[in-house]
């Protein structure tokens, strides 16, 4: 037992060796026979993003204000805070101003580039036509930043100024539940409560045998557990399903965001300029658009976001991004007029929530709560979510503080007032105004009707209407937790393959060249963290009906449907293909879990510290 350690420096992975119990190596791993180290904390936060770090800071602020000591631990699956945060963003500082009113006086803050202009372009194959943008996209007072660097800076404040314990390389793998039902869920049903989390094992082979380096996961027992894993987090999925948190909400919908950071010619760099695009290269039936953010230091973040409700299984989000750069507007931006070299510095991908207000689940469960994009607070019209994520963390922290102070004889923490506080806050107002914009594209109005409706609503109605569009009319028990986006995928027989243009270095690049920029690394010979169920059925259904969608959809080349060699399994021969999962390439975007039509792939956490290493 570690006890209530008060150190404020990050606990390294090597520390776990101190808690090993003797074992014989190469034996099959038996969780029931493993002795785990345990640690007692007041609040355990899973995820070191803006929401999780904001919650941790607010808890320690309350400690200072009210005088009662509280132990706060943040578990981050990346090798360091910020390494799994997709970079290049425009931040609305509203929540930051509330959390750290004097942030601008700190010498090291990364919000050095104010947004100075905002505009929108409609792209055809050859033209870039200026069009009005919704007032919500006005970026006056906002900042163009590296979100990875912003999160790293915020974590430094949490750790060094407030004494928050941040443990990178610790991946929350399973919820730690009470031994017996001891509470009620939000609907009044008797249920087990969440009493913390267990981190992932380290040092297992692919066939779940113990290596000499084996270390069992640690159990962090907590009075309150806050899940801040980002969009489609694995523990968040478990909690939502276990406690039926979507009982009164619409299913969540997602988009895939792909980004690149470039160092451009100084003559092409316009610090603080923000551009969003609609139209080409996407078809009229595909929701999405591009963006260009001129950051500080001669850098430009550019990319594309595509709604994962797209119908055509032949679509490749990665190829759409590369094709977009072939447009004359991007060719000019990424060219050089002098001796200054133009360089692509990084590539990244991540799913983001697009469901908005109607897709927010019940936020509290026995012993904990969902914060940030684990719940889904992105304002799609603004294309921003950091401000809402941070505010949700702050509100959850205030409820957690009160719950812990009211703790009597191990009573389960009641986080229900956090759900109420969130819906009484400016986050609710922020999302309510734009609640109908994204779902309007999936109504009988169609794509162009959605554009027209969104223009009228955002410019004039501003959400002041008596209706709220649903993402689906099929409100069944199954659809509440299943992927709505996957259900929109149509058979390959209804579509033609897309002929993408060849790559043109140094403008566009093949996929593996881009993946090399992510710094992705996973320990060799560890269990595959992409759990595929019913492999025979998966190959047969996905190849025959959807032309092996994941082979194109995955932005890291994780999935391949390859020809079966002679003598292979008869079931695979029936499809003519077999599935190869290159899990070492995974950049933790979660697209596979969301989009696979057969819904038989589950993303789970790999060993802590694995995955991408984003910095720009």
XYZ file of C-alpha atoms in Angstrom:
616
model
C 0.000 0.000 0.000
C 1.453 3.372 -0.969
C -0.578 5.346 1.519
C -1.336 9.025 1.070
C 1.830 10.144 -0.621
C 2.118 13.951 -0.871
C 4.871 14.248 -3.484
C 4.121 16.711 -6.277
C 6.537 15.453 -8.921
C 5.303 13.012 -11.585
C 5.510 9.360 -10.643
C 7.530 7.561 -13.306
C 6.710 4.171 -14.714
C 9.873 2.811 -13.117
C 8.385 3.499 -9.669
C 5.973 0.671 -10.257
C 8.858 -1.784 -9.938
C 8.943 -1.030 -6.225
C 5.555 -2.684 -5.837
C 6.188 -5.901 -7.727
C 5.420 -9.226 -6.182
C 7.476 -12.293 -7.015
C 6.275 -14.349 -9.964
C 7.442 -16.871 -12.495
C 7.950 -15.338 -15.903
C 6.419 -16.602 -19.153
C 3.439 -17.926 -17.241
C -0.071 -17.051 -18.467
C -1.376 -13.868 -16.875
C -4.094 -14.557 -14.314
C -5.610 -11.310 -12.961
C -7.134 -13.115 -9.988
C -3.720 -14.329 -8.829
C -1.943 -10.985 -9.100
C -1.332 -8.792 -6.086
C -1.837 -5.168 -7.032
C -0.374 -2.142 -5.351
C -3.092 0.208 -4.129
C -3.186 3.903 -3.439
C -5.828 5.890 -1.573
C -6.708 9.297 -3.007
C -9.544 11.745 -2.607
C -10.102 12.472 -6.296
C -8.760 10.413 -9.195
C -8.956 12.127 -12.585
C -8.481 9.920 -15.656
C -7.048 12.051 -18.436
C -4.616 14.962 -18.404
C -6.324 17.175 -20.985
C -7.759 20.674 -20.416
C -10.849 19.348 -18.601
C -8.948 17.048 -16.249
C -6.224 19.559 -15.409
C -8.794 22.337 -14.872
C -10.698 20.103 -12.452
C -7.481 19.343 -10.553
C -6.519 23.020 -10.265
C -9.990 24.017 -9.079
C -9.935 21.322 -6.389
C -6.617 22.571 -5.043
C -7.862 26.161 -5.180
C -10.758 25.121 -2.966
C -8.249 23.465 -0.641
C -6.494 26.828 -0.266
C -9.718 28.759 0.110
C -11.342 26.497 2.679
C -8.359 24.987 4.464
C -9.133 21.268 4.244
C -6.420 19.184 2.581
C -7.429 17.136 -0.431
C -5.336 14.704 -2.454
C -5.812 14.936 -6.221
C -4.228 12.529 -8.704
C -4.325 12.843 -12.494
C -3.594 9.721 -14.556
C -2.402 10.406 -18.114
C -1.922 7.568 -20.600
C 0.522 9.565 -22.731
C 4.242 9.563 -22.025
C 3.841 13.185 -20.911
C 0.951 15.584 -20.548
C 0.024 17.001 -23.956
C 1.531 14.177 -25.997
C -1.933 12.863 -26.929
C -3.491 16.291 -27.482
C -4.036 17.101 -31.172
C -2.472 20.474 -31.804
C -3.436 23.631 -33.657
C -6.568 25.244 -32.198
C -8.358 28.515 -31.570
C -9.117 28.887 -27.863
C -11.855 31.003 -26.330
C -10.299 32.023 -22.974
C -13.541 32.413 -21.026
C -12.988 29.432 -18.735
C -9.281 30.166 -18.386
C -10.088 33.703 -17.234
C -12.282 32.258 -14.499
C -9.834 29.556 -13.455
C -6.630 31.623 -13.541
C -7.540 35.323 -13.710
C -3.864 36.360 -13.755
C -2.727 33.891 -16.437
C -1.602 36.659 -18.806
C 0.990 37.827 -16.280
C 2.822 34.493 -16.315
C 5.947 34.621 -18.441
C 5.625 31.133 -19.878
C 2.006 31.108 -21.062
C 1.584 29.940 -24.685
C -1.334 32.208 -25.621
C 0.968 34.581 -27.479
C -0.968 34.902 -30.739
C -4.371 36.623 -30.641
C -6.783 35.817 -33.448
C -6.928 38.976 -35.575
C -9.295 37.976 -38.389
C -11.850 35.301 -39.248
C -13.227 34.422 -42.660
C -14.796 31.566 -44.604
C -14.154 30.296 -48.108
C -16.292 28.082 -50.310
C -13.997 25.892 -52.381
C -14.669 24.550 -55.826
C -12.023 22.440 -57.527
C -10.203 25.572 -58.694
C -11.731 28.561 -56.888
C -11.842 29.890 -53.317
C -14.919 32.111 -53.012
C -15.349 34.269 -49.853
C -18.700 33.720 -48.134
C -20.200 35.050 -44.856
C -19.460 33.019 -41.784
C -21.810 32.493 -38.817
C -21.418 35.075 -36.038
C -20.461 32.255 -33.667
C -17.232 31.898 -35.653
C -16.130 35.419 -34.812
C -12.797 34.973 -33.038
C -12.335 38.418 -31.500
C -10.640 37.943 -28.125
C -9.580 34.366 -28.899
C -6.086 32.912 -29.339
C -4.454 30.713 -31.964
C -2.395 28.167 -30.041
C -0.851 24.739 -29.947
C -3.341 22.882 -27.764
C -0.622 20.390 -26.855
C 1.601 23.179 -25.537
C -1.347 24.877 -23.811
C -2.208 21.668 -21.953
C 1.413 21.109 -20.979
C 1.614 24.658 -19.590
C -1.629 24.235 -17.651
C -0.354 20.968 -16.184
C 2.832 22.700 -15.068
C 0.772 25.198 -13.106
C -1.317 22.416 -11.573
C 1.730 20.476 -10.487
C 4.189 23.168 -9.490
C 1.879 25.825 -8.059
C -0.963 23.742 -6.639
C 0.602 20.402 -5.748
C -1.505 18.230 -8.038
C 0.006 14.771 -8.540
C 0.222 14.058 -12.278
C 1.302 10.595 -13.346
C 2.063 10.278 -17.065
C 2.369 6.794 -18.514
C -0.523 5.485 -16.409
C -3.431 4.341 -18.559
C -6.771 3.899 -16.798
C -7.853 0.434 -17.960
C -10.843 -0.542 -15.833
C -13.255 0.943 -13.352
C -12.820 -0.174 -9.772
C -16.286 -1.055 -8.498
C -17.683 -1.669 -5.046
C -17.867 -5.311 -4.006
C -21.654 -5.199 -3.838
C -24.411 -2.775 -4.875
C -24.187 0.139 -2.469
C -25.812 3.031 -4.278
C -28.418 4.021 -6.835
C -27.785 5.142 -10.401
C -29.307 8.405 -11.727
C -32.536 6.526 -12.490
C -32.996 5.088 -9.015
C -31.740 1.565 -9.729
C -29.619 -0.206 -7.128
C -26.048 -0.326 -8.473
C -22.368 -0.824 -7.748
C -20.499 2.438 -7.254
C -17.223 3.465 -8.861
C -14.452 3.437 -6.262
C -11.511 4.412 -8.472
C -9.672 2.889 -11.413
C -7.105 0.219 -12.179
C -4.276 1.061 -14.562
C -3.148 -1.231 -17.348
C -0.653 -4.037 -16.892
C 2.862 -3.490 -18.248
C 5.057 -6.260 -19.625
C 2.633 -8.750 -21.125
C 3.208 -10.546 -24.421
C 0.619 -10.613 -27.193
C -0.639 -13.951 -25.897
C -0.946 -12.550 -22.345
C 2.129 -14.154 -20.824
C 4.282 -12.316 -18.316
C 7.616 -10.927 -19.501
C 10.547 -10.392 -17.104
C 9.518 -6.710 -17.104
C 5.949 -7.484 -16.040
C 4.297 -5.024 -13.655
C 0.636 -5.346 -12.610
C -1.617 -2.355 -12.897
C -2.146 -0.238 -9.805
C -5.483 0.285 -8.108
C -6.179 3.936 -7.337
C -9.018 3.935 -4.832
C -10.833 7.261 -4.803
C -13.771 8.926 -3.118
C -14.569 10.615 -6.450
C -13.529 9.495 -9.942
C -13.683 12.001 -12.788
C -13.441 10.640 -16.330
C -11.720 13.154 -18.605
C -10.546 10.840 -21.385
C -11.676 12.928 -24.349
C -14.054 11.842 -27.097
C -15.137 8.191 -26.962
C -12.948 7.249 -24.008
C -12.881 3.567 -23.090
C -13.803 3.976 -19.394
C -16.388 6.608 -20.289
C -18.019 4.125 -22.650
C -18.189 1.607 -19.809
C -19.728 4.095 -17.388
C -22.270 5.347 -19.934
C -23.361 1.793 -20.689
C -23.258 0.496 -17.118
C -25.416 3.295 -15.727
C -27.514 3.860 -18.879
C -26.469 7.518 -18.927
C -27.902 8.077 -22.418
C -31.400 7.120 -21.339
C -32.690 10.677 -21.856
C -30.269 11.906 -24.547
C -29.623 11.398 -28.220
C -26.732 9.171 -29.329
C -23.396 10.952 -29.666
C -22.168 11.754 -33.182
C -18.557 12.309 -34.191
C -16.261 13.799 -36.771
C -12.674 12.879 -37.596
C -10.239 15.772 -37.486
C -6.911 15.466 -39.316
C -4.291 18.182 -38.912
C -0.847 19.127 -40.126
C 1.458 21.858 -38.847
C 3.665 23.601 -41.409
C 6.426 26.176 -41.245
C 5.571 28.428 -44.173
C 7.280 31.160 -46.152
C 7.309 34.359 -44.024
C 5.669 36.209 -46.921
C 2.729 33.784 -46.758
C 2.417 33.865 -42.972
C -0.306 36.107 -41.541
C -0.164 35.739 -37.714
C -3.590 35.395 -36.134
C -5.476 34.809 -39.384
C -8.223 32.176 -39.132
C -9.778 30.608 -42.242
C -12.498 27.968 -42.504
C -13.562 26.296 -45.742
C -16.601 24.478 -47.074
C -17.151 22.539 -50.258
C -14.409 20.783 -52.229
C -12.907 18.217 -51.864
C -15.979 16.817 -50.065
C -19.148 15.983 -51.954
C -22.514 17.591 -51.305
C -23.585 14.518 -49.326
C -20.643 14.615 -46.888
C -20.606 16.928 -43.882
C -17.293 18.609 -43.141
C -14.836 21.331 -44.033
C -11.279 22.563 -43.803
C -9.400 25.107 -41.721
C -6.206 27.158 -41.703
C -4.915 28.718 -38.469
C -1.890 31.031 -38.666
C -0.079 30.400 -35.385
C 2.811 32.249 -33.780
C 6.405 31.653 -34.885
C 5.784 31.290 -38.606
C 3.635 28.149 -38.167
C 0.341 27.280 -39.819
C -2.022 24.545 -38.644
C -4.257 23.237 -41.403
C -6.593 20.312 -41.710
C -10.001 18.873 -42.388
C -12.916 17.649 -40.276
C -15.296 15.075 -41.765
C -18.518 13.932 -40.118
C -18.290 10.210 -39.433
C -21.852 9.785 -40.609
C -20.513 9.790 -44.171
C -22.209 7.222 -46.407
C -19.591 6.195 -48.966
C -17.356 3.382 -47.620
C -14.753 4.221 -50.268
C -14.068 7.613 -48.689
C -10.620 8.031 -47.105
C -10.362 10.965 -44.669
C -6.582 10.951 -45.028
C -6.718 11.085 -48.833
C -9.292 13.879 -48.647
C -6.833 15.947 -46.591
C -4.009 15.306 -49.021
C -6.258 16.096 -51.993
C -7.416 19.327 -50.336
C -3.829 20.577 -50.350
C -3.792 20.255 -54.153
C -6.264 23.147 -54.358
C -4.705 26.356 -55.760
C -5.332 28.153 -52.439
C -3.287 25.616 -50.483
C -0.658 25.235 -53.188
C 0.030 28.948 -52.928
C 0.057 28.922 -49.116
C 2.494 26.007 -48.957
C 4.856 27.205 -51.672
C 7.923 29.393 -51.236
C 8.934 32.528 -53.117
C 12.475 32.734 -51.834
C 15.175 30.763 -50.090
C 13.135 30.019 -46.948
C 12.282 26.289 -46.912
C 8.680 25.236 -46.376
C 8.463 22.297 -44.009
C 5.721 20.029 -42.721
C 6.431 19.495 -39.017
C 3.647 17.274 -37.718
C 0.552 15.239 -38.508
C -2.238 14.173 -36.146
C -5.748 12.745 -36.062
C -8.531 12.470 -33.479
C -12.288 12.015 -33.393
C -14.268 14.890 -31.918
C -17.815 15.040 -30.604
C -20.393 16.769 -32.811
C -23.679 15.785 -31.146
C -24.026 19.001 -29.162
C -26.554 19.674 -26.438
C -28.990 16.876 -27.247
C -26.217 14.259 -27.101
C -24.929 15.147 -23.633
C -25.615 12.130 -21.389
C -26.424 12.251 -17.709
C -23.128 13.505 -16.299
C -23.047 11.867 -12.877
C -22.887 8.253 -11.788
C -22.398 6.674 -8.339
C -18.962 7.812 -7.175
C -18.000 9.945 -10.169
C -18.782 11.979 -13.243
C -17.989 12.631 -16.902
C -16.187 15.856 -17.781
C -14.897 17.432 -20.992
C -15.272 15.561 -24.255
C -15.948 12.341 -22.372
C -19.429 13.872 -22.232
C -19.181 15.989 -25.392
C -19.252 19.793 -25.053
C -17.931 20.856 -28.469
C -19.730 23.840 -29.987
C -19.752 22.702 -33.627
C -20.693 26.130 -34.966
C -17.709 27.700 -33.215
C -15.525 24.654 -33.898
C -14.368 24.975 -30.297
C -14.765 22.905 -27.173
C -11.821 23.659 -24.890
C -13.615 26.468 -23.044
C -16.626 24.265 -22.297
C -14.450 21.289 -21.362
C -12.494 23.379 -18.857
C -15.657 24.829 -17.341
C -17.171 21.365 -16.937
C -14.057 20.265 -15.059
C -14.258 23.289 -12.775
C -17.937 22.680 -11.984
C -17.325 18.980 -11.340
C -14.461 19.897 -9.014
C -16.720 22.125 -6.939
C -19.288 19.348 -6.565
C -16.567 16.801 -5.777
C -15.189 19.063 -3.075
C -18.564 19.341 -1.372
C -19.184 15.598 -1.707
C -15.862 14.752 -0.066
C -16.394 17.196 2.790
C -19.802 15.624 3.407
C -18.369 12.093 3.362
C -19.487 10.043 6.336
C -18.241 6.499 6.956
C -17.408 5.781 3.346
C -20.730 6.920 1.892
C -20.735 6.983 -1.923
C -20.043 10.460 -3.274
C -23.146 12.089 -4.742
C -22.185 14.047 -7.891
C -25.742 14.775 -9.058
C -25.520 18.506 -8.336
C -22.722 18.741 -10.952
C -25.190 17.740 -13.672
C -27.536 20.481 -12.452
C -24.752 23.063 -12.191
C -23.531 22.356 -15.720
C -26.981 22.818 -17.201
C -27.388 26.077 -15.239
C -24.051 27.412 -16.469
C -22.981 29.354 -19.548
C -21.988 26.023 -21.137
C -25.690 25.205 -21.503
C -26.368 28.590 -23.117
C -23.350 28.216 -25.410
C -24.613 24.861 -26.725
C -28.343 25.617 -26.691
C -28.014 28.456 -29.196
C -26.430 26.189 -31.831
C -28.166 22.898 -30.985
C -29.986 22.623 -34.331
C -27.167 23.508 -36.722
C -25.362 20.163 -37.040
C -28.468 17.904 -37.051
C -30.153 20.113 -39.679
C -27.852 18.503 -42.251
C -29.387 15.077 -41.557
C -33.030 16.116 -41.905
C -35.212 16.002 -45.020
C -33.642 19.368 -45.853
C -30.499 17.617 -47.059
C -27.018 19.146 -47.284
C -27.965 22.387 -49.041
C -31.053 22.736 -46.892
C -28.887 22.283 -43.827
C -26.592 25.070 -45.004
C -29.580 27.358 -45.587
C -31.187 26.522 -42.237
C -27.909 26.944 -40.360
C -27.402 30.361 -41.956
C -30.854 31.593 -40.947
C -30.661 30.094 -37.449
C -27.154 31.351 -36.669
C -27.671 34.840 -38.119
C -31.236 35.612 -37.058
C -32.956 32.987 -34.918
C -29.929 32.252 -32.703
C -31.578 29.086 -31.411
C -34.688 30.877 -30.194
C -37.055 28.296 -31.671
C -39.388 25.855 -29.913
C -37.947 22.761 -31.583
C -34.797 20.718 -31.166
C -33.752 18.469 -34.030
C -32.857 14.874 -33.225
C -29.881 13.066 -34.690
C -32.086 10.051 -35.240
C -35.723 9.111 -34.969
C -34.809 5.575 -33.904
C -34.736 5.933 -30.149
C -34.392 2.311 -29.117
C -32.528 0.788 -26.216
C -29.914 -0.494 -28.650
C -29.361 2.803 -30.443
C -28.672 4.677 -27.221
C -25.197 3.176 -26.858
C -24.474 1.898 -30.389
C -22.691 4.107 -32.914
C -25.164 6.147 -34.893
C -22.419 7.198 -37.319
C -21.667 3.589 -38.232
C -25.322 2.981 -39.077
C -25.203 5.698 -41.769
C -22.605 3.755 -43.768
C -24.055 2.428 -47.013
C -23.142 -0.704 -48.920
C -20.219 -0.484 -51.309
C -22.575 -1.615 -54.066
C -24.329 1.754 -53.830
C -21.117 3.693 -54.535
C -18.193 3.865 -56.893
C -14.559 3.793 -55.691
C -13.064 7.281 -55.354
C -10.117 7.981 -57.631
C -7.730 10.038 -55.528
C -4.876 11.899 -57.233
C -1.295 10.670 -56.753
C 0.758 12.223 -53.959
C 2.893 15.219 -54.868
C 5.762 15.684 -52.444
C 6.538 18.093 -50.865
C 2.844 19.082 -50.931
C 1.093 15.776 -50.211
C 2.467 12.553 -48.781
C 1.738 8.851 -48.452
C 0.172 7.711 -45.207
C 3.165 6.022 -43.597
C 5.318 9.111 -44.156
C 2.724 11.095 -42.239
C 2.400 8.531 -39.445
C 6.164 8.765 -38.907
C 5.655 12.423 -37.934
C 3.357 11.497 -35.051
C 6.177 9.904 -33.054
C 3.861 6.963 -32.393
C 5.459 4.113 -30.507
C 4.134 1.109 -28.634
C 6.083 -1.464 -26.664
C 6.844 -4.487 -28.830
C 4.946 -7.724 -28.275
C 2.214 -6.348 -26.055
C -1.440 -7.426 -26.220
C -3.266 -5.848 -29.146
C -5.331 -3.047 -27.662
C -7.773 -3.028 -30.598
C -10.059 -5.861 -29.598
C -11.777 -7.406 -32.603
C -14.709 -9.705 -31.915
C -15.961 -12.439 -34.216
C -13.061 -12.081 -36.684
C -14.521 -14.478 -39.218
C -17.818 -12.615 -39.361
C -15.986 -9.281 -39.354
C -13.926 -10.081 -42.450
C -16.845 -11.580 -44.337
C -19.228 -8.681 -43.609
C -16.793 -5.803 -43.968
C -15.141 -7.004 -47.150
C -18.290 -8.127 -48.922
C -20.589 -5.295 -47.863
C -18.308 -2.339 -47.163
C -15.213 -3.034 -49.292
C -12.975 -3.195 -46.213
C -13.865 0.317 -45.017
C -11.317 0.472 -42.179
C -8.472 -0.066 -44.629
C -9.222 3.421 -45.974
C -10.887 5.122 -43.011
C -8.127 4.618 -40.429
C -5.792 7.645 -40.582
C -2.799 5.605 -39.402
C -2.877 2.454 -41.542
C -3.722 0.196 -38.627
C -6.149 -2.041 -40.524
C -5.398 -4.035 -43.648
C -7.555 -6.561 -45.453
C -4.973 -8.678 -47.255
C -5.275 -11.594 -49.656
C -5.439 -15.007 -48.047
C -2.558 -17.335 -48.819
C -3.042 -20.997 -49.683
C -3.787 -23.132 -46.675
C -5.361 -20.334 -44.664
C -8.525 -20.690 -42.633
C -11.514 -21.719 -44.692
C -13.667 -18.931 -43.252
C -11.130 -16.333 -44.348
C -10.857 -17.977 -47.744
C -14.576 -17.535 -48.138
C -14.081 -13.785 -48.078
C -10.784 -14.010 -49.959
C -9.225 -11.710 -47.364
C -7.953 -11.699 -43.820
C -7.682 -8.836 -41.375
C -4.261 -7.645 -40.209
C -4.202 -5.188 -37.288
C -1.004 -3.106 -37.168
C -1.664 -1.869 -33.648
C 1.818 -0.362 -33.349
C 0.686 2.359 -35.813
C -2.316 3.423 -33.716
C -2.495 7.162 -32.994
C -5.409 6.715 -30.567
C -7.924 8.570 -32.730
C -10.808 6.112 -31.924
C -12.233 6.247 -35.482
C -12.342 2.448 -35.780
C -14.492 2.062 -32.679
C -16.935 4.697 -33.926
C -17.142 3.971 -37.661
C -16.753 0.223 -38.265
C -20.171 -0.787 -39.679
C -20.244 -4.120 -37.858
C -19.485 -2.465 -34.495
C -17.210 -5.312 -33.454
C -13.964 -3.453 -32.737
C -13.381 -2.027 -29.279
C -10.576 0.429 -28.608
C -8.891 -0.247 -25.259
C -5.838 1.385 -23.714
C -2.411 -0.045 -24.535
C 0.456 0.038 -22.066
C 0.780 3.478 -20.515
C 3.120 5.799 -22.372
C 2.392 4.267 -25.776
C 0.906 6.136 -28.692
C 1.669 9.447 -30.394
C 3.976 12.149 -29.102
C 2.447 15.405 -30.265
C 4.195 18.649 -29.394
C 3.570 21.316 -32.027
